[in-house]
């Protein structure tokens, strides 16, 4: 794997390979010594032009547990705020010997530009670009669904026959987009539920079912319900009357939680607006996988970095390396 830019062009086989390597990585994380020597001597640069806590820390932990050197570069307080272009920043990183660049950027397509520009030779991982994609988030979500469904029997399995309902601010969500492509390519049925104002215009071309009534959608008993954050910072207009009205119609509260079948899980990529799209009861219930998603995120990002940076070595597997 040369880059990880999106899930739309990721094949089912490539996705399963990442998820299976992530299983190996996860196994190593329950050991007393969690650090593997695999990426010793490699440099991973975290290039964050947008605020992030969990994703940046997750990539940092993943790279460090594989023994890579990590350079964190956030655009605030850097020359970028003095107007330095993506090209100049990239070329500086190249001169410093970056082997992989993990980029988060407010502009959709920035990681793709970086990967195809010829400015750098490093592998590029998209950590969220505008409203476009967030592939490692979708991979950790798929990993979490698979793990909750099949447990120790997860390796090699796809999500055929499972149904996932994604609820909320689909319009502004790169998490929703990446999940739609990935989950459907793994065989899951995806339903999107949102107010009509938060449904993207091009959604008719997506392999999903659209619904506007949350109670009706939940009545079909989805295996996973994924709540999206209302992205107030990306909203330039009033997309719903009031926050109270939004939670009443599209929020996951105790009552809706109780109506779900016993096995259904509740997901959220974080950060959560507690009391808006998800109530505290739902966020903290045993069905909630919010913290599992965070933990699995490290394993999935370890897998992605491993496949990007050590992938050319076909003589060893992640599992052998981990011994
Ligand atoms: C998501 C993001 O940044 O797209 N969060 C994350 O990666 N942890 C979702 C969000 O911000 O709502």
Short mmCIF file of C-alpha atoms and ligand atoms in Angstrom, two decimals:
data_model
loop_
_atom_site.label_atom_id
_atom_site.label_comp_id
_atom_site.label_asym_id
_atom_site.label_seq_id
_atom_site.Cartn_x
_atom_site.Cartn_y
_atom_site.Cartn_z
CA UNK A 1 0.00 0.00 0.00
CA UNK A 2 1.49 3.31 -1.08
CA UNK A 3 -1.01 5.77 0.47
CA UNK A 4 -4.29 5.61 2.41
CA UNK A 5 -6.39 8.46 1.03
CA UNK A 6 -9.98 7.26 1.04
CA UNK A 7 -12.21 4.23 1.41
CA UNK A 8 -14.07 4.87 -1.84
CA UNK A 9 -11.24 3.38 -3.89
CA UNK A 10 -10.10 0.88 -1.24
CA UNK A 11 -10.93 -2.66 -2.33
CA UNK A 12 -12.65 -5.16 -0.07
CA UNK A 13 -9.43 -7.20 -0.02
CA UNK A 14 -7.26 -4.22 0.94
CA UNK A 15 -9.71 -3.29 3.68
CA UNK A 16 -9.78 -6.81 5.09
CA UNK A 17 -5.99 -6.92 5.02
CA UNK A 18 -5.81 -3.73 7.12
CA UNK A 19 -8.45 -5.07 9.55
CA UNK A 20 -6.64 -8.40 9.89
CA UNK A 21 -3.25 -6.78 10.48
CA UNK A 22 -5.01 -4.56 13.05
CA UNK A 23 -6.10 -7.77 14.83
CA UNK A 24 -2.43 -8.78 15.07
CA UNK A 25 -1.56 -5.31 16.35
CA UNK A 26 -4.36 -5.44 18.91
CA UNK A 27 -3.01 -8.74 20.24
CA UNK A 28 0.39 -7.13 20.83
CA UNK A 29 -1.26 -4.32 22.81
CA UNK A 30 -2.36 -6.60 25.64
CA UNK A 31 1.25 -7.62 26.35
CA UNK A 32 3.36 -6.17 29.09
CA UNK A 33 5.74 -4.59 26.58
CA UNK A 34 3.60 -3.01 23.92
CA UNK A 35 6.32 -1.55 21.76
CA UNK A 36 7.36 -3.34 18.57
CA UNK A 37 10.66 -2.62 16.76
CA UNK A 38 8.98 -2.75 13.33
CA UNK A 39 9.36 0.87 12.18
CA UNK A 40 12.63 1.70 13.93
CA UNK A 41 14.46 4.38 11.94
CA UNK A 42 11.33 5.55 10.11
CA UNK A 43 9.93 9.04 10.57
CA UNK A 44 6.20 9.75 10.71
CA UNK A 45 5.07 13.37 10.50
CA UNK A 46 1.65 14.35 11.86
CA UNK A 47 0.66 17.36 9.79
CA UNK A 48 -2.51 18.85 11.31
CA UNK A 49 -4.05 21.96 9.78
CA UNK A 50 -7.31 21.44 11.68
CA UNK A 51 -7.86 20.97 15.40
CA UNK A 52 -7.83 17.42 16.60
CA UNK A 53 -7.20 15.67 19.85
CA UNK A 54 -8.01 12.03 19.54
CA UNK A 55 -6.97 11.42 15.96
CA UNK A 56 -3.59 13.12 16.36
CA UNK A 57 -2.84 11.37 19.64
CA UNK A 58 -3.99 8.07 18.19
CA UNK A 59 -1.62 8.32 15.21
CA UNK A 60 1.16 9.39 17.56
CA UNK A 61 0.60 6.41 19.85
CA UNK A 62 0.40 4.06 16.86
CA UNK A 63 3.67 5.31 15.35
CA UNK A 64 5.47 5.23 18.71
CA UNK A 65 4.32 1.70 19.50
CA UNK A 66 5.93 0.66 16.22
CA UNK A 67 9.15 2.49 17.28
CA UNK A 68 8.96 5.15 14.55
CA UNK A 69 10.16 8.68 15.26
CA UNK A 70 7.22 11.08 15.37
CA UNK A 71 7.19 14.76 14.49
CA UNK A 72 4.01 16.64 15.36
CA UNK A 73 3.33 19.65 13.23
CA UNK A 74 0.21 21.66 13.86
CA UNK A 75 -0.60 24.60 11.67
CA UNK A 76 -1.37 26.94 14.56
CA UNK A 77 1.78 28.77 15.54
CA UNK A 78 3.64 27.50 12.47
CA UNK A 79 4.73 29.25 9.29
CA UNK A 80 1.46 28.12 7.76
CA UNK A 81 -0.25 30.86 9.74
CA UNK A 82 2.27 33.19 8.09
CA UNK A 83 0.96 32.07 4.72
CA UNK A 84 3.33 29.24 3.83
CA UNK A 85 1.75 27.01 1.21
CA UNK A 86 1.09 23.29 1.43
CA UNK A 87 3.79 22.82 -1.19
CA UNK A 88 6.47 24.62 0.85
CA UNK A 89 5.47 22.81 4.03
CA UNK A 90 5.55 19.46 2.23
CA UNK A 91 8.93 20.11 0.68
CA UNK A 92 10.34 21.06 4.08
CA UNK A 93 9.10 17.75 5.48
CA UNK A 94 10.61 15.90 2.54
CA UNK A 95 13.98 17.55 3.18
CA UNK A 96 13.74 16.39 6.80
CA UNK A 97 13.33 12.81 5.66
CA UNK A 98 9.66 12.05 6.41
CA UNK A 99 8.74 8.48 5.46
CA UNK A 100 5.02 8.95 6.09
CA UNK A 101 2.89 12.05 6.38
CA UNK A 102 -0.39 11.87 8.25
CA UNK A 103 -2.39 14.90 7.16
CA UNK A 104 -5.59 16.54 8.42
CA UNK A 105 -6.72 19.51 6.39
CA UNK A 106 -9.83 21.67 6.11
CA UNK A 107 -9.83 21.40 2.33
CA UNK A 108 -11.32 18.28 0.77
CA UNK A 109 -8.70 16.74 -1.50
CA UNK A 110 -5.59 18.14 0.23
CA UNK A 111 -4.17 14.65 1.05
CA UNK A 112 -4.72 13.58 -2.55
CA UNK A 113 -2.91 16.67 -3.79
CA UNK A 114 -0.02 15.93 -1.45
CA UNK A 115 0.20 12.31 -2.56
CA UNK A 116 0.12 13.02 -6.29
CA UNK A 117 1.96 16.34 -6.45
CA UNK A 118 5.45 14.90 -6.62
CA UNK A 119 6.46 17.27 -3.78
CA UNK A 120 7.21 14.38 -1.46
CA UNK A 121 8.11 10.73 -1.72
CA UNK A 122 6.55 9.82 1.64
CA UNK A 123 3.41 7.72 1.96
CA UNK A 124 0.36 9.86 2.75
CA UNK A 125 -2.40 8.97 5.20
CA UNK A 126 -5.58 11.03 5.18
CA UNK A 127 -6.58 11.85 8.78
CA UNK A 128 -9.65 13.80 7.68
CA UNK A 129 -9.99 16.26 4.78
CA UNK A 130 -12.80 18.79 4.86
CA UNK A 131 -16.12 17.05 4.47
CA UNK A 132 -14.60 14.44 2.13
CA UNK A 133 -13.15 11.37 3.89
CA UNK A 134 -11.63 10.04 7.10
CA UNK A 135 -10.57 6.52 6.13
CA UNK A 136 -8.90 5.38 9.36
CA UNK A 137 -12.02 6.37 11.33
CA UNK A 138 -14.18 4.17 9.09
CA UNK A 139 -11.67 1.33 9.37
CA UNK A 140 -11.70 1.51 13.17
CA UNK A 141 -15.50 1.62 13.09
CA UNK A 142 -15.62 -1.47 10.87
CA UNK A 143 -13.07 -3.14 13.13
CA UNK A 144 -15.21 -2.36 16.19
CA UNK A 145 -18.40 -3.70 14.59
CA UNK A 146 -16.61 -6.85 13.46
CA UNK A 147 -15.04 -7.41 16.88
CA UNK A 148 -18.33 -6.94 18.75
CA UNK A 149 -20.06 -9.32 16.32
CA UNK A 150 -17.51 -12.08 15.86
CA UNK A 151 -15.13 -11.67 18.84
CA UNK A 152 -11.98 -13.80 18.56
CA UNK A 153 -13.36 -15.22 15.34
CA UNK A 154 -13.09 -11.93 13.45
CA UNK A 155 -10.10 -12.49 11.18
CA UNK A 156 -10.95 -12.77 7.50
CA UNK A 157 -14.63 -11.93 8.00
CA UNK A 158 -16.55 -9.15 6.31
CA UNK A 159 -19.80 -7.49 7.45
CA UNK A 160 -22.18 -9.35 5.13
CA UNK A 161 -25.71 -9.45 6.56
CA UNK A 162 -25.15 -6.71 9.15
CA UNK A 163 -27.08 -3.45 9.13
CA UNK A 164 -25.71 -0.10 10.22
CA UNK A 165 -27.74 3.07 10.73
CA UNK A 166 -25.80 6.34 10.58
CA UNK A 167 -27.64 9.27 12.17
CA UNK A 168 -27.27 13.03 12.10
CA UNK A 169 -25.13 15.61 10.36
CA UNK A 170 -24.33 13.58 7.25
CA UNK A 171 -23.92 16.74 5.18
CA UNK A 172 -20.74 17.86 6.96
CA UNK A 173 -19.43 14.42 7.92
CA UNK A 174 -16.35 12.86 6.37
CA UNK A 175 -16.84 10.02 8.87
CA UNK A 176 -20.23 9.22 7.33
CA UNK A 177 -18.83 9.28 3.79
CA UNK A 178 -15.88 7.01 4.58
CA UNK A 179 -18.17 4.63 6.45
CA UNK A 180 -20.70 4.47 3.61
CA UNK A 181 -18.03 3.33 1.14
CA UNK A 182 -16.22 0.98 3.48
CA UNK A 183 -19.17 -0.68 5.23
CA UNK A 184 -21.02 -1.33 1.98
CA UNK A 185 -17.91 -2.70 0.31
CA UNK A 186 -17.63 -5.08 3.28
CA UNK A 187 -21.21 -6.21 2.66
CA UNK A 188 -23.16 -4.27 5.30
CA UNK A 189 -26.48 -2.54 4.60
CA UNK A 190 -26.30 1.14 5.46
CA UNK A 191 -29.20 3.46 6.28
CA UNK A 192 -28.71 7.20 6.75
CA UNK A 193 -31.10 9.11 9.00
CA UNK A 194 -31.03 12.90 9.07
CA UNK A 195 -33.15 16.00 8.81
CA UNK A 196 -33.68 16.75 5.10
CA UNK A 197 -31.45 19.83 5.46
CA UNK A 198 -28.48 17.69 6.54
CA UNK A 199 -28.69 15.16 3.70
CA UNK A 200 -26.12 15.86 0.93
CA UNK A 201 -27.45 16.55 -2.55
CA UNK A 202 -25.48 13.80 -4.26
CA UNK A 203 -26.73 11.13 -1.86
CA UNK A 204 -28.89 9.47 -4.52
CA UNK A 205 -25.67 8.10 -6.01
CA UNK A 206 -24.64 6.48 -2.72
CA UNK A 207 -25.30 2.79 -2.01
CA UNK A 208 -27.56 3.58 0.96
CA UNK A 209 -31.16 3.91 2.06
CA UNK A 210 -32.26 7.34 3.31
CA UNK A 211 -34.75 7.82 6.14
CA UNK A 212 -35.96 10.90 7.96
CA UNK A 213 -37.68 9.34 10.95
CA UNK A 214 -35.30 7.97 13.57
CA UNK A 215 -37.85 5.88 15.49
CA UNK A 216 -38.96 4.18 12.30
CA UNK A 217 -35.36 3.47 11.30
CA UNK A 218 -34.50 2.07 14.73
CA UNK A 219 -37.59 -0.14 14.71
CA UNK A 220 -35.91 -2.34 12.09
CA UNK A 221 -33.32 -3.27 14.75
CA UNK A 222 -29.95 -2.29 13.24
CA UNK A 223 -26.83 -4.12 14.46
CA UNK A 224 -25.06 -0.80 14.93
CA UNK A 225 -26.29 2.77 15.34
CA UNK A 226 -23.64 5.36 14.59
CA UNK A 227 -24.40 8.84 15.92
CA UNK A 228 -22.65 11.74 14.18
CA UNK A 229 -21.53 14.95 15.80
CA UNK A 230 -23.47 18.06 14.82
CA UNK A 231 -20.61 20.03 13.25
CA UNK A 232 -21.59 23.50 14.41
CA UNK A 233 -18.22 24.88 13.25
CA UNK A 234 -19.00 23.96 9.64
CA UNK A 235 -22.54 25.34 9.70
CA UNK A 236 -23.09 28.59 7.91
CA UNK A 237 -26.88 28.55 8.11
CA UNK A 238 -29.66 27.28 10.36
CA UNK A 239 -30.10 23.63 9.47
CA UNK A 240 -32.64 22.87 12.22
CA UNK A 241 -34.94 25.07 14.32
CA UNK A 242 -33.39 24.59 17.77
CA UNK A 243 -31.00 22.20 19.47
CA UNK A 244 -33.87 20.99 21.63
CA UNK A 245 -35.92 20.16 18.57
CA UNK A 246 -32.93 18.38 17.02
CA UNK A 247 -32.38 16.12 20.04
CA UNK A 248 -36.06 15.37 20.27
CA UNK A 249 -36.25 14.13 16.70
CA UNK A 250 -32.76 12.90 15.87
CA UNK A 251 -30.96 12.44 19.19
CA UNK A 252 -30.32 9.06 20.78
CA UNK A 253 -31.84 9.19 24.27
CA UNK A 254 -32.58 6.61 26.98
CA UNK A 255 -35.97 5.77 25.52
CA UNK A 256 -34.68 5.11 22.01
CA UNK A 257 -31.76 3.19 23.46
CA UNK A 258 -34.15 0.92 25.37
CA UNK A 259 -36.12 0.23 22.20
CA UNK A 260 -33.09 -1.23 20.41
CA UNK A 261 -32.60 -5.01 20.27
CA UNK A 262 -30.29 -6.41 22.98
CA UNK A 263 -27.34 -6.95 20.65
CA UNK A 264 -27.27 -3.54 18.94
CA UNK A 265 -24.27 -1.34 19.61
CA UNK A 266 -24.11 2.45 19.84
CA UNK A 267 -21.18 4.21 18.20
CA UNK A 268 -19.87 7.79 18.04
CA UNK A 269 -16.57 8.95 16.53
CA UNK A 270 -16.12 11.68 19.16
CA UNK A 271 -16.01 14.40 20.20
CA UNK A 272 -19.59 14.01 21.47
CA UNK A 273 -22.06 16.82 22.03
CA UNK A 274 -23.66 15.18 25.06
CA UNK A 275 -27.30 16.13 25.28
CA UNK A 276 -27.51 17.09 21.60
CA UNK A 277 -27.04 14.10 19.29
CA UNK A 278 -26.52 11.61 22.12
CA UNK A 279 -27.69 11.61 25.73
CA UNK A 280 -25.41 10.72 28.61
CA UNK A 281 -27.36 7.48 29.21
CA UNK A 282 -26.71 6.36 25.65
CA UNK A 283 -23.07 7.49 25.59
CA UNK A 284 -22.21 5.70 28.83
CA UNK A 285 -24.34 2.60 28.41
CA UNK A 286 -22.76 -0.88 28.09
CA UNK A 287 -23.87 -0.86 24.44
CA UNK A 288 -21.77 2.17 23.72
CA UNK A 289 -18.49 1.36 21.96
CA UNK A 290 -17.11 4.90 22.15
CA UNK A 291 -14.02 3.97 24.18
CA UNK A 292 -13.52 0.69 22.31
CA UNK A 293 -13.46 2.74 19.12
CA UNK A 294 -10.68 4.88 20.57
CA UNK A 295 -8.66 1.83 21.64
CA UNK A 296 -9.21 0.05 18.32
CA UNK A 297 -8.17 3.23 16.52
CA UNK A 298 -4.60 2.77 17.73
CA UNK A 299 -4.48 -0.83 16.42
CA UNK A 300 -5.97 0.17 13.07
CA UNK A 301 -3.51 3.07 12.66
CA UNK A 302 -0.63 0.79 13.62
CA UNK A 303 -1.79 -1.53 10.83
CA UNK A 304 -2.05 1.30 8.31
CA UNK A 305 1.41 2.66 9.13
CA UNK A 306 2.86 -0.83 9.09
CA UNK A 307 1.41 -1.61 5.67
CA UNK A 308 2.56 1.75 4.31
CA UNK A 309 6.06 1.69 5.70
CA UNK A 310 6.99 -1.96 6.10
CA UNK A 311 4.64 -3.30 3.44
CA UNK A 312 7.37 -3.83 0.87
CA UNK A 313 8.83 -6.63 2.99
CA UNK A 314 6.87 -9.68 1.94
CA UNK A 315 9.06 -12.12 3.85
CA UNK A 316 7.57 -11.38 7.27
CA UNK A 317 4.03 -10.82 8.47
CA UNK A 318 2.98 -8.46 11.19
CA UNK A 319 2.45 -11.46 13.41
CA UNK A 320 6.01 -12.74 12.92
CA UNK A 321 7.36 -9.26 13.51
CA UNK A 322 5.38 -9.09 16.70
CA UNK A 323 7.00 -12.20 18.16
C1 LIG B 1 -14.31 13.20 13.48
C2 LIG B 1 -13.65 14.16 12.50
O1 LIG B 1 -12.76 14.92 12.88
O2 LIG B 1 -14.04 14.11 11.36
N1 LIG B 1 -13.67 13.09 14.70
C3 LIG B 1 -12.56 12.35 14.86
O3 LIG B 1 -11.81 12.10 13.95
N2 LIG B 1 -12.33 11.87 16.09
C4 LIG B 1 -15.73 13.47 13.64
C5 LIG B 1 -16.14 14.80 14.18
O4 LIG B 1 -15.36 15.71 14.35
O5 LIG B 1 -17.35 14.92 14.40
#
